[in-house]
Short mmCIF file of C-alpha atoms in Angstrom, two decimals:
data_model
loop_
_atom_site.label_atom_id
_atom_site.label_comp_id
_atom_site.label_asym_id
_atom_site.label_seq_id
_atom_site.Cartn_x
_atom_site.Cartn_y
_atom_site.Cartn_z
CA UNK V 168 -42.17 81.60 -61.36
CA UNK V 169 -39.78 79.17 -59.64
CA UNK V 170 -38.59 80.35 -56.23
CA UNK V 171 -34.84 80.99 -56.04
CA UNK V 172 -34.37 78.23 -53.45
CA UNK V 173 -35.94 75.58 -55.70
CA UNK V 174 -34.01 76.76 -58.73
CA UNK V 175 -30.83 76.50 -56.70
CA UNK V 176 -31.62 72.91 -55.70
CA UNK V 177 -32.40 71.74 -59.24
CA UNK V 178 -29.72 69.33 -60.44
CA UNK V 179 -29.35 68.79 -64.19
CA UNK V 180 -27.94 65.53 -65.62
CA UNK V 181 -24.72 67.35 -66.52
CA UNK V 182 -24.36 68.64 -62.97
CA UNK V 183 -25.11 65.14 -61.64
CA UNK V 184 -22.24 63.74 -63.73
CA UNK V 185 -19.99 66.47 -62.36
CA UNK V 186 -21.03 65.59 -58.81
CA UNK V 187 -20.15 61.92 -59.36
CA UNK V 188 -16.71 62.87 -60.71
CA UNK V 189 -16.09 65.26 -57.81
CA UNK V 190 -17.20 62.51 -55.42
CA UNK V 191 -14.57 60.20 -56.92
CA UNK V 192 -11.89 62.83 -56.35
CA UNK V 193 -13.10 63.51 -52.78
CA UNK V 194 -13.33 59.83 -51.76
CA UNK V 195 -9.99 59.10 -53.41
CA UNK V 196 -8.54 61.97 -51.37
CA UNK V 197 -10.12 60.54 -48.23
CA UNK V 198 -8.37 57.20 -48.81
CA UNK V 199 -5.09 59.01 -49.49
CA UNK V 200 -5.50 60.91 -46.21
CA UNK V 201 -6.13 57.62 -44.38
CA UNK V 202 -2.97 56.12 -45.88
CA UNK V 203 -0.96 59.20 -44.89
CA UNK V 204 -2.31 59.18 -41.32
CA UNK V 205 -1.66 55.44 -40.93
CA UNK V 206 2.08 56.10 -41.27
CA UNK V 207 2.07 57.50 -37.70
CA UNK V 208 -1.40 56.69 -36.31
CA UNK V 209 -2.83 53.19 -35.60
CA UNK V 210 -5.17 52.05 -38.38
CA UNK V 211 -8.00 51.53 -35.89
CA UNK V 212 -7.76 55.19 -34.85
CA UNK V 213 -7.79 56.25 -38.50
CA UNK V 214 -10.93 54.17 -39.04
CA UNK V 215 -12.50 55.74 -35.96
CA UNK V 216 -11.83 59.25 -37.25
CA UNK V 217 -13.34 58.45 -40.64
CA UNK V 218 -16.51 56.92 -39.15
CA UNK V 219 -16.98 59.07 -36.05
CA UNK V 220 -16.74 62.48 -37.71
CA UNK V 221 -18.77 61.30 -40.73
CA UNK V 222 -21.56 60.16 -38.40
CA UNK V 223 -21.46 63.33 -36.27
CA UNK V 224 -21.70 65.52 -39.38
CA UNK V 225 -24.57 63.46 -40.84
CA UNK V 226 -26.46 63.49 -37.52
CA UNK V 227 -26.01 67.26 -37.13
CA UNK V 228 -27.18 68.02 -40.68
CA UNK V 229 -30.24 65.72 -40.53
CA UNK V 230 -31.31 66.80 -37.04
CA UNK V 231 -30.89 70.48 -37.91
CA UNK V 232 -32.64 70.24 -41.26
CA UNK V 233 -35.62 68.22 -40.07
CA UNK V 234 -35.76 69.58 -36.50
CA UNK V 235 -36.59 66.04 -35.36
CA UNK V 236 -34.91 62.69 -34.76
CA UNK V 237 -37.37 60.74 -36.89
CA UNK V 238 -34.52 59.58 -39.15
CA UNK V 239 -33.19 57.47 -36.25
CA UNK V 240 -36.23 55.17 -36.51
CA UNK V 241 -35.32 52.29 -38.82
CA UNK V 242 -38.20 50.15 -40.10
CA UNK V 243 -35.91 47.24 -40.98
CA UNK V 244 -33.12 47.29 -38.37
CA UNK V 245 -31.90 43.80 -39.27
CA UNK V 246 -31.31 44.72 -42.90
CA UNK V 247 -29.75 48.02 -41.85
CA UNK V 248 -27.36 46.13 -39.57
CA UNK V 249 -26.20 43.76 -42.32
CA UNK V 250 -25.73 46.66 -44.74
CA UNK V 251 -23.80 48.79 -42.24
CA UNK V 252 -21.67 45.84 -41.10
CA UNK V 253 -20.74 45.10 -44.72
CA UNK V 254 -19.60 48.69 -45.29
CA UNK V 255 -17.68 48.72 -42.00
CA UNK V 256 -15.90 45.49 -42.89
CA UNK V 257 -15.14 46.74 -46.40
CA UNK V 258 -13.61 49.98 -45.10
CA UNK V 259 -11.58 48.13 -42.47
CA UNK V 260 -10.01 45.74 -44.99
CA UNK V 261 -9.39 48.60 -47.41
CA UNK V 262 -7.59 50.74 -44.84
CA UNK V 263 -5.34 47.87 -43.82
CA UNK V 264 -4.66 47.16 -47.51
CA UNK V 265 -3.60 50.70 -48.40
CA UNK V 266 -0.97 50.69 -45.66
CA UNK V 267 0.80 47.93 -47.63
CA UNK V 268 -0.22 48.66 -51.24
CA UNK V 269 -0.34 51.52 -53.68
CA UNK V 270 -3.66 53.37 -53.67
CA UNK V 271 -4.09 52.66 -57.37
CA UNK V 272 -3.79 48.88 -56.92
CA UNK V 273 -6.17 48.70 -53.95
CA UNK V 274 -8.74 51.05 -55.52
CA UNK V 275 -8.79 49.15 -58.80
CA UNK V 276 -9.35 45.80 -57.06
CA UNK V 277 -12.13 47.18 -54.82
CA UNK V 278 -13.99 48.28 -57.96
CA UNK V 279 -14.73 44.62 -58.58
CA UNK V 280 -17.72 45.34 -56.32
CA UNK V 281 -20.25 46.23 -59.08
CA UNK V 282 -19.29 43.07 -60.96
CA UNK V 283 -19.57 40.97 -57.79
CA UNK V 284 -23.01 42.52 -57.25
CA UNK V 285 -24.05 40.93 -60.53
CA UNK V 286 -23.06 37.48 -59.26
CA UNK V 287 -24.70 38.03 -55.86
CA UNK V 288 -27.93 39.28 -57.47
CA UNK V 289 -28.16 36.05 -59.43
CA UNK V 290 -27.48 33.88 -56.37
CA UNK V 291 -29.58 35.65 -53.73
CA UNK V 292 -32.10 37.90 -55.50
CA UNK V 293 -33.08 35.49 -58.26
CA UNK V 294 -32.12 37.96 -60.98
CA UNK V 295 -31.23 36.55 -64.39
CA UNK V 296 -27.49 36.60 -65.03
CA UNK V 297 -26.75 35.55 -68.60
CA UNK V 298 -23.52 34.10 -70.02
CA UNK V 299 -22.27 37.51 -71.14
CA UNK V 300 -22.40 38.96 -67.65
CA UNK V 301 -20.87 35.78 -66.22
CA UNK V 302 -18.02 36.30 -68.71
CA UNK V 303 -17.67 39.90 -67.47
CA UNK V 304 -17.30 38.61 -63.89
CA UNK V 305 -14.58 36.17 -64.99
CA UNK V 306 -12.71 38.86 -66.95
CA UNK V 307 -12.86 41.20 -63.94
CA UNK V 308 -11.15 38.58 -61.79
CA UNK V 309 -8.52 38.18 -64.50
CA UNK V 310 -7.94 41.92 -64.10
CA UNK V 311 -7.30 41.36 -60.38
CA UNK V 312 -4.78 38.63 -61.22
CA UNK V 313 -2.97 41.02 -63.56
CA UNK V 314 -2.63 43.58 -60.75
CA UNK V 315 -1.78 41.11 -57.97
CA UNK V 316 0.40 38.77 -60.09
CA UNK V 317 0.31 35.83 -57.64
CA UNK V 318 3.74 34.33 -57.11
CA UNK V 319 5.56 37.51 -58.14
CA UNK V 320 6.06 38.58 -54.54
CA UNK V 321 5.01 42.14 -55.41
CA UNK V 322 1.74 42.31 -53.45
CA UNK V 323 1.40 38.84 -51.96
CA UNK V 324 -1.46 38.17 -49.58
CA UNK V 325 -2.18 41.88 -49.14
CA UNK V 326 -3.96 41.82 -52.52
CA UNK V 327 -6.65 39.66 -50.89
CA UNK V 328 -7.67 42.54 -48.62
CA UNK V 329 -9.14 44.83 -51.31
CA UNK V 330 -10.63 41.68 -52.85
CA UNK V 331 -12.48 41.03 -49.57
CA UNK V 332 -13.41 44.72 -49.62
CA UNK V 333 -14.94 44.24 -53.07
CA UNK V 334 -17.00 41.24 -51.90
CA UNK V 335 -18.27 43.14 -48.85
CA UNK V 336 -19.08 46.19 -50.99
CA UNK V 337 -20.99 43.87 -53.33
CA UNK V 338 -23.05 42.69 -50.33
CA UNK V 339 -23.48 46.33 -49.25
CA UNK V 340 -24.78 47.25 -52.72
CA UNK V 341 -27.12 44.24 -52.75
CA UNK V 342 -28.52 45.21 -49.34
CA UNK V 343 -28.96 48.78 -50.59
CA UNK V 344 -30.97 47.42 -53.52
CA UNK V 345 -33.13 45.36 -51.14
CA UNK V 346 -33.66 48.06 -48.52
CA UNK V 347 -34.33 51.07 -50.74
CA UNK V 348 -38.09 50.36 -50.87
CA UNK V 349 -38.35 49.15 -47.27
CA UNK V 350 -36.89 51.97 -45.18
CA UNK V 351 -36.44 55.73 -44.96
CA UNK V 352 -33.51 56.91 -47.15
CA UNK V 353 -32.31 59.24 -44.38
CA UNK V 354 -32.25 56.33 -41.92
CA UNK V 355 -30.32 54.24 -44.43
CA UNK V 356 -27.77 57.01 -44.98
CA UNK V 357 -27.28 57.67 -41.26
CA UNK V 358 -26.94 54.04 -40.21
CA UNK V 359 -24.41 53.39 -42.99
CA UNK V 360 -21.69 54.73 -40.68
CA UNK V 361 -23.39 54.83 -37.26
CA UNK V 362 -22.68 51.15 -36.54
CA UNK V 363 -19.00 51.50 -37.37
CA UNK V 364 -18.74 54.70 -35.33
CA UNK V 365 -20.28 52.97 -32.30
CA UNK V 366 -18.07 49.86 -32.49
CA UNK V 367 -14.90 51.87 -33.06
CA UNK V 368 -15.68 54.32 -30.23
CA UNK V 369 -15.78 51.32 -27.87
CA UNK V 370 -12.51 49.88 -29.22
CA UNK V 371 -10.42 53.00 -29.85
CA UNK V 372 -9.46 53.73 -26.19
CA UNK V 373 -7.40 50.52 -26.19
CA UNK V 374 -5.38 51.74 -29.20
CA UNK V 375 -5.30 55.45 -28.43
CA UNK V 376 -2.27 57.64 -28.92
CA UNK V 377 -1.98 61.41 -28.61
CA UNK V 378 -2.62 63.27 -31.86
CA UNK V 379 -1.10 66.51 -33.07
CA UNK V 380 -3.42 69.38 -34.10
CA UNK V 381 -2.56 68.61 -37.73
CA UNK V 382 -3.55 64.95 -37.30
CA UNK V 383 -6.85 66.00 -35.68
CA UNK V 384 -7.48 68.27 -38.66
CA UNK V 385 -6.84 65.37 -41.06
CA UNK V 386 -9.15 63.07 -39.07
CA UNK V 387 -11.94 65.66 -39.21
CA UNK V 388 -11.29 66.26 -42.90
CA UNK V 389 -11.65 62.52 -43.58
CA UNK V 390 -15.05 62.43 -41.91
CA UNK V 391 -16.17 65.56 -43.75
CA UNK V 392 -14.96 64.13 -47.06
CA UNK V 393 -16.85 60.89 -46.44
CA UNK V 394 -20.06 62.74 -45.53
CA UNK V 395 -19.79 65.16 -48.47
CA UNK V 396 -18.90 62.43 -50.94
CA UNK V 397 -21.77 60.15 -49.98
CA UNK V 398 -24.20 63.09 -49.92
CA UNK V 399 -23.21 64.17 -53.44
CA UNK V 400 -23.46 60.59 -54.67
CA UNK V 401 -26.98 60.17 -53.25
CA UNK V 402 -28.12 63.53 -54.69
CA UNK V 403 -26.64 62.71 -58.10
CA UNK V 404 -28.26 59.27 -58.34
CA UNK V 405 -31.61 60.76 -57.28
CA UNK V 406 -31.35 63.36 -60.05
CA UNK V 407 -30.23 61.31 -63.07
CA UNK V 408 -30.42 57.75 -64.38
CA UNK V 409 -28.01 55.32 -62.77
CA UNK V 410 -27.09 53.86 -66.17
CA UNK V 411 -25.85 57.30 -67.24
CA UNK V 412 -23.90 58.04 -64.05
CA UNK V 413 -22.42 54.61 -63.32
CA UNK V 414 -19.42 54.82 -65.71
CA UNK V 415 -18.28 58.04 -64.04
CA UNK V 416 -17.94 56.35 -60.63
CA UNK V 417 -14.66 54.97 -61.95
CA UNK V 418 -13.26 58.48 -61.60
CA UNK V 419 -12.28 57.33 -58.10
CA UNK V 420 -9.74 54.88 -59.59
CA UNK V 421 -8.22 57.67 -61.69
CA UNK V 422 -8.22 59.94 -58.63
CA UNK V 423 -6.44 57.24 -56.60
CA UNK V 424 -3.67 57.08 -59.20
CA UNK V 425 -3.27 60.89 -59.10
CA UNK V 426 -3.44 61.17 -55.29
CA UNK V 427 -0.98 58.29 -54.92
CA UNK V 428 1.51 59.99 -57.24
CA UNK V 429 1.14 63.47 -55.71
CA UNK V 430 1.38 62.42 -52.05
CA UNK V 431 3.42 59.21 -52.05
CA UNK V 432 5.24 59.32 -55.38
CA UNK V 433 3.57 56.05 -56.44
CA UNK V 434 3.95 55.21 -60.12
CA UNK V 435 1.61 52.35 -61.12
CA UNK V 436 3.14 49.51 -63.11
CA UNK V 437 2.09 48.49 -66.61
CA UNK V 438 0.38 45.47 -64.98
CA UNK V 439 -1.67 47.81 -62.78
CA UNK V 440 -2.86 49.82 -65.78
CA UNK V 441 -3.68 46.63 -67.71
CA UNK V 442 -5.58 45.05 -64.82
CA UNK V 443 -7.41 48.31 -64.07
CA UNK V 444 -8.50 48.57 -67.71
CA UNK V 445 -9.87 45.00 -67.63
CA UNK V 446 -11.76 45.58 -64.35
CA UNK V 447 -13.24 48.90 -65.50
CA UNK V 448 -14.12 47.44 -68.90
CA UNK V 449 -15.90 44.50 -67.24
CA UNK V 450 -17.81 46.82 -64.91
CA UNK V 451 -18.86 49.11 -67.74
CA UNK V 452 -20.06 46.12 -69.76
CA UNK V 453 -22.19 44.90 -66.84
CA UNK V 454 -23.81 48.35 -66.52
CA UNK V 455 -24.28 48.47 -70.30
CA UNK V 456 -26.14 45.14 -70.22
CA UNK V 457 -28.26 46.23 -67.24
CA UNK V 458 -29.20 49.50 -68.94
CA UNK V 459 -30.23 47.65 -72.12
CA UNK V 460 -32.14 44.88 -70.36
CA UNK V 461 -35.39 46.86 -69.84
CA UNK V 462 -35.35 47.89 -73.51
CA UNK V 463 -34.77 44.33 -74.69
CA UNK V 464 -37.57 42.90 -72.54
CA UNK V 465 -40.11 45.62 -73.38
#
């Protein structure tokens, strides 16, 4: 008979899908909280709160669960550094972007990342990228142009920031793919935010301003949301096939639209919906091709 603890930890594919959707809502809410805080608090302090509390929570959970600090020992520190730096850069550009853009616009553009990963995998990992997936990359960038509408004066240069975020997230995903067989998963998860927390803790005193109790609560909530979201995502992708879960990661774009409307009264334009549909469609096609590739080659 299965012990109650093991039964409780068993995650079915349906539950894994639910966890991915909830993660999208949680991470979308985290970005909305960052945008709200940045109205009164310097962006660098907002970044610090997101990274510092995320790292503290992760450290506390891992150290308490394992009763050791073995997870601090990285076998490939160089690769961990590149991966963590990519995520830190991506978050930094994204948080600056959302202070000048609607959440929906910035979130849609950053979801170019899976498509960019396809291009990077062909360039740096030697993976075969056929004409269909190249076409998907091109169409995804057309989606960005629909949202940004260069020359319209609506978003201007700020639209480049989530685009840089997408490129850095593509690098982050590529490094994750490289490092997953070379280092401890717990080390990889911890160091994802530890580098950013360390750098920001050094810089934040020069940008510090007094926070209200409510702002401290929001900063802590951001870190907790980041830790919970990434934990659920890792658990979900360890419990079900990536090809099945990947389409549901786009729930974060939908969540960004809803959070933006509820908190800031943002109503996305027709161009935003059109561009978002093109980007999501391109990403789904890339995942569809990747999920079929093993079957076609077997």
